[in-house]
Amino acid sequence: MKKINASDIPRADFKSPKGIFELKRQHLSLALGGVKDQGTFGGGHPFDVELSELPPGKKNYPLHAHAAQWEYYIFLSGSGVMWNESDEPTEVIAGDHLICPPGDAHQLENTGDTPLQYFVIADHHPADVTRYPKTGKRHIKPEFRVVQTEDVDYFEGEE
């Protein structure tokens, strides 16, 4: 057994080049001995847990959908909106729980005046493809490549 306290875990902050996306995260499962982006297949935990803080007016990531990964959100403070592929907002406040199964596009935006704090718990898979509906990009894991895709015939270049 290993125990940590969130107040002892350093924050990993990131901001996109134009500042639309910004997030402050504490990687709790890594502090408990998990391996980044590796589930039990790679010596890590079967899930990843982060304590996240989204500043007012910011979005966490571009709208995206995972092919294999589930994400479970537990909102602690603040208010915001979880967007879906149909641009239909789902309002979230402290005490709300939200789950995004594989295939459901999602993006979190802080629409309040205070930081939106939440836990996100994600399961791990040996491979996942994240689809970005607005740009057609794909993030391929475990290669960790972001690619633009175009449709081709299945056998093109194979025979």
Coordinates of C-alpha atoms in Angstrom, one line a residue:
M1 CA 0.0 0.0 0.0
K2 CA 1.2 3.5 -0.8
K3 CA -0.3 6.7 0.6
I4 CA 0.0 10.3 -0.6
N5 CA -1.5 13.7 0.1
A6 CA -2.6 15.8 -2.8
S7 CA -1.0 18.9 -1.2
D8 CA 2.4 17.2 -1.6
I9 CA 2.1 16.5 -5.3
P10 CA 3.6 19.1 -7.7
R11 CA 1.3 20.7 -10.2
A12 CA 1.9 20.2 -14.0
D13 CA 0.7 23.3 -15.8
F14 CA 0.2 23.7 -19.5
K15 CA -1.1 26.4 -21.8
S16 CA -1.7 26.2 -25.6
P17 CA 0.3 28.7 -27.8
K18 CA -2.7 31.0 -28.2
G19 CA -3.9 30.5 -24.6
I20 CA -7.3 29.0 -25.4
F21 CA -6.5 25.8 -23.6
E22 CA -5.0 25.9 -20.1
L23 CA -5.0 23.3 -17.3
K24 CA -3.3 22.8 -14.0
R25 CA -3.0 19.1 -13.1
Q26 CA -1.7 17.0 -10.3
H27 CA -0.9 13.4 -11.4
L28 CA -2.0 11.5 -8.3
S29 CA -1.8 8.0 -9.8
L30 CA 1.8 8.7 -10.9
A31 CA 2.7 9.8 -7.3
L32 CA 1.2 6.5 -6.1
G33 CA 3.6 4.6 -8.4
G34 CA 1.7 4.5 -11.7
V35 CA 3.6 4.7 -15.0
K36 CA 2.6 7.5 -17.3
D37 CA 0.4 6.3 -20.2
Q38 CA 0.9 2.7 -19.2
G39 CA -1.8 0.4 -17.7
T40 CA -1.1 -2.9 -16.1
F41 CA 0.2 -4.1 -19.4
G42 CA 3.2 -1.8 -19.0
G43 CA 3.7 -2.0 -15.2
G44 CA 1.3 0.8 -14.3
H45 CA -2.1 1.1 -12.7
P46 CA -5.4 0.0 -14.4
F47 CA -6.5 3.7 -14.3
D48 CA -5.1 7.2 -14.1
V49 CA -6.2 9.8 -11.6
E50 CA -5.6 13.5 -11.8
L51 CA -6.8 16.4 -9.7
S52 CA -7.3 19.2 -12.3
E53 CA -8.0 22.9 -12.1
L54 CA -9.4 24.8 -15.1
P55 CA -9.0 28.6 -14.9
P56 CA -12.0 30.9 -15.6
G57 CA -12.7 31.3 -19.4
K58 CA -10.4 28.4 -20.4
K59 CA -11.0 25.0 -22.1
N60 CA -9.1 21.9 -21.1
Y61 CA -8.5 20.3 -24.5
P62 CA -9.8 20.5 -28.0
L63 CA -13.1 18.6 -28.5
H64 CA -12.1 15.0 -28.7
A65 CA -13.3 11.4 -28.5
H66 CA -11.4 8.3 -27.4
A67 CA -11.9 5.0 -29.2
A68 CA -11.2 2.9 -26.1
Q69 CA -10.7 5.1 -23.0
W70 CA -13.4 5.9 -20.5
E71 CA -13.2 9.1 -18.5
Y72 CA -15.0 9.8 -15.2
Y73 CA -15.2 13.3 -13.8
I74 CA -16.0 14.3 -10.2
F75 CA -16.5 18.1 -9.9
L76 CA -15.4 19.7 -6.6
S77 CA -15.8 23.4 -7.0
G78 CA -16.6 26.0 -9.6
S79 CA -18.9 25.8 -12.7
G80 CA -18.6 25.1 -16.3
V81 CA -19.9 23.3 -19.4
M82 CA -19.0 20.0 -20.9
W83 CA -19.4 20.2 -24.7
N84 CA -20.3 17.3 -27.0
E85 CA -20.0 16.8 -30.7
S86 CA -23.4 18.3 -31.4
D87 CA -22.3 21.5 -29.6
E88 CA -24.9 20.8 -26.9
P89 CA -23.7 22.1 -23.5
T90 CA -24.1 20.1 -20.3
E91 CA -23.7 22.4 -17.3
V92 CA -21.5 21.1 -14.4
I93 CA -21.2 22.4 -10.8
A94 CA -19.6 21.1 -7.6
G95 CA -21.0 17.8 -6.6
D96 CA -21.7 16.7 -10.2
H97 CA -20.4 13.4 -11.6
L98 CA -20.0 12.9 -15.4
I99 CA -18.8 9.9 -17.4
C100 CA -17.6 9.9 -21.0
P101 CA -17.6 6.5 -22.6
P102 CA -15.5 5.6 -25.6
G103 CA -16.8 7.4 -28.7
D104 CA -18.4 10.3 -26.9
A105 CA -16.7 13.6 -27.9
H106 CA -16.1 15.9 -25.0
Q107 CA -14.5 19.2 -24.0
L108 CA -14.7 21.0 -20.7
E109 CA -14.9 24.8 -20.5
N110 CA -14.9 26.9 -17.3
T111 CA -17.8 29.4 -17.7
G112 CA -17.6 30.7 -14.1
D113 CA -15.5 33.3 -12.3
T114 CA -13.5 30.9 -10.1
P115 CA -11.3 27.9 -11.0
L116 CA -13.2 24.7 -11.9
Q117 CA -11.7 21.9 -9.8
Y118 CA -12.3 18.3 -10.5
F119 CA -11.0 14.7 -10.5
V120 CA -10.7 12.9 -13.7
I121 CA -10.3 9.1 -13.6
A122 CA -9.4 7.3 -16.9
D123 CA -8.9 3.7 -17.6
H124 CA -5.8 2.5 -19.5
H125 CA -5.7 0.5 -22.7
P126 CA -2.7 -0.8 -24.6
A127 CA -3.8 1.3 -27.6
D128 CA -6.3 4.2 -28.2
V129 CA -7.1 6.5 -31.0
T130 CA -8.3 10.0 -30.1
R131 CA -10.5 11.6 -32.8
Y132 CA -10.8 15.4 -33.1
P133 CA -14.1 16.0 -34.9
K134 CA -13.5 19.6 -35.8
T135 CA -10.1 19.1 -37.5
G136 CA -10.1 15.5 -38.5
K137 CA -6.9 14.8 -36.6
R138 CA -6.2 11.6 -34.8
H139 CA -3.9 11.0 -31.8
I140 CA -2.5 7.5 -32.0
K141 CA -1.4 5.8 -28.8
P142 CA 1.0 4.1 -28.0
E143 CA 2.9 5.8 -30.8
F144 CA 1.9 9.3 -29.5
R145 CA 1.6 10.7 -32.9
V146 CA -1.0 13.3 -34.1
V147 CA -1.9 12.7 -37.7
Q148 CA -4.3 14.1 -40.4
T149 CA -6.1 11.2 -42.0
E150 CA -7.7 10.7 -45.3
D151 CA -9.8 7.8 -46.5
V152 CA -8.1 5.2 -48.7
D153 CA -9.1 1.8 -50.0
Y154 CA -8.3 -1.0 -47.5
F155 CA -6.0 -2.8 -50.0
E156 CA -4.3 0.3 -51.4
G157 CA -0.5 -0.2 -51.4
E158 CA -0.9 -3.7 -49.9
E159 CA -0.8 -5.8 -53.0

